[in-house]
């Protein structure tokens, strides 16, 4: 019975956290800018190339 209560408590806590995050705006979470996209694209290309060169 205790495991069921713990599971129910965890689910309720998770649902509260999800609702809190859904209600947050850009001020709390920040924004995702063009520079972020460029950084991610470069990193996603550069790191695999470095790994491939080292693996030779």
CSV table of C-alpha atoms in Angstrom, one decimal:
chain,number,residue,atom,x,y,z
A,1,UNK,CA,0.0,0.0,0.0
A,2,UNK,CA,2.9,2.3,0.8
A,3,UNK,CA,4.3,1.9,-2.7
A,4,UNK,CA,1.0,2.8,-4.3
A,5,UNK,CA,0.8,6.0,-2.1
A,6,UNK,CA,4.4,6.9,-3.0
A,7,UNK,CA,3.6,6.4,-6.7
A,8,UNK,CA,0.5,8.5,-6.4
A,9,UNK,CA,2.5,11.2,-4.6
A,10,UNK,CA,5.2,11.2,-7.3
A,11,UNK,CA,2.6,11.4,-10.1
A,12,UNK,CA,0.8,14.3,-8.4
A,13,UNK,CA,4.2,16.1,-7.9
A,14,UNK,CA,5.1,15.6,-11.5
A,15,UNK,CA,1.8,16.9,-12.7
A,16,UNK,CA,2.2,20.0,-10.5
A,17,UNK,CA,5.7,20.6,-11.9
A,18,UNK,CA,4.6,20.2,-15.5
A,19,UNK,CA,1.7,22.6,-15.0
A,20,UNK,CA,4.1,25.1,-13.4
A,21,UNK,CA,6.5,24.9,-16.3
A,22,UNK,CA,3.7,25.2,-18.9
A,23,UNK,CA,2.6,28.4,-17.2
A,24,UNK,CA,6.1,29.9,-17.3
A,25,UNK,CA,6.8,32.5,-19.9
A,26,UNK,CA,9.9,33.5,-21.9
A,27,UNK,CA,10.9,35.8,-19.1
A,28,UNK,CA,11.5,32.8,-16.8
A,29,UNK,CA,12.8,30.3,-19.3
A,30,UNK,CA,14.6,32.6,-21.7
A,31,UNK,CA,14.4,32.7,-25.5
A,32,UNK,CA,16.0,30.6,-28.2
A,33,UNK,CA,17.7,32.9,-30.6
A,34,UNK,CA,19.2,32.6,-34.1
A,35,UNK,CA,22.7,32.5,-32.4
A,36,UNK,CA,21.6,29.4,-30.4
A,37,UNK,CA,20.5,27.6,-33.6
A,38,UNK,CA,23.8,28.5,-35.3
A,39,UNK,CA,25.8,27.2,-32.3
A,40,UNK,CA,23.8,24.0,-32.2
A,41,UNK,CA,24.3,23.4,-36.0
A,42,UNK,CA,28.0,24.1,-35.8
A,43,UNK,CA,28.5,21.8,-32.8
A,44,UNK,CA,26.5,19.0,-34.4
A,45,UNK,CA,28.8,19.1,-37.4
A,46,UNK,CA,32.1,19.9,-35.8
A,47,UNK,CA,32.1,17.3,-33.0
A,48,UNK,CA,31.3,14.3,-35.3
A,49,UNK,CA,34.1,15.5,-37.7
A,50,UNK,CA,36.6,15.7,-34.9
A,51,UNK,CA,35.5,12.2,-33.6
A,52,UNK,CA,35.8,10.8,-37.1
A,53,UNK,CA,39.3,12.3,-37.6
A,54,UNK,CA,40.5,11.0,-34.2
A,55,UNK,CA,39.1,7.6,-34.9
A,56,UNK,CA,41.2,7.1,-38.0
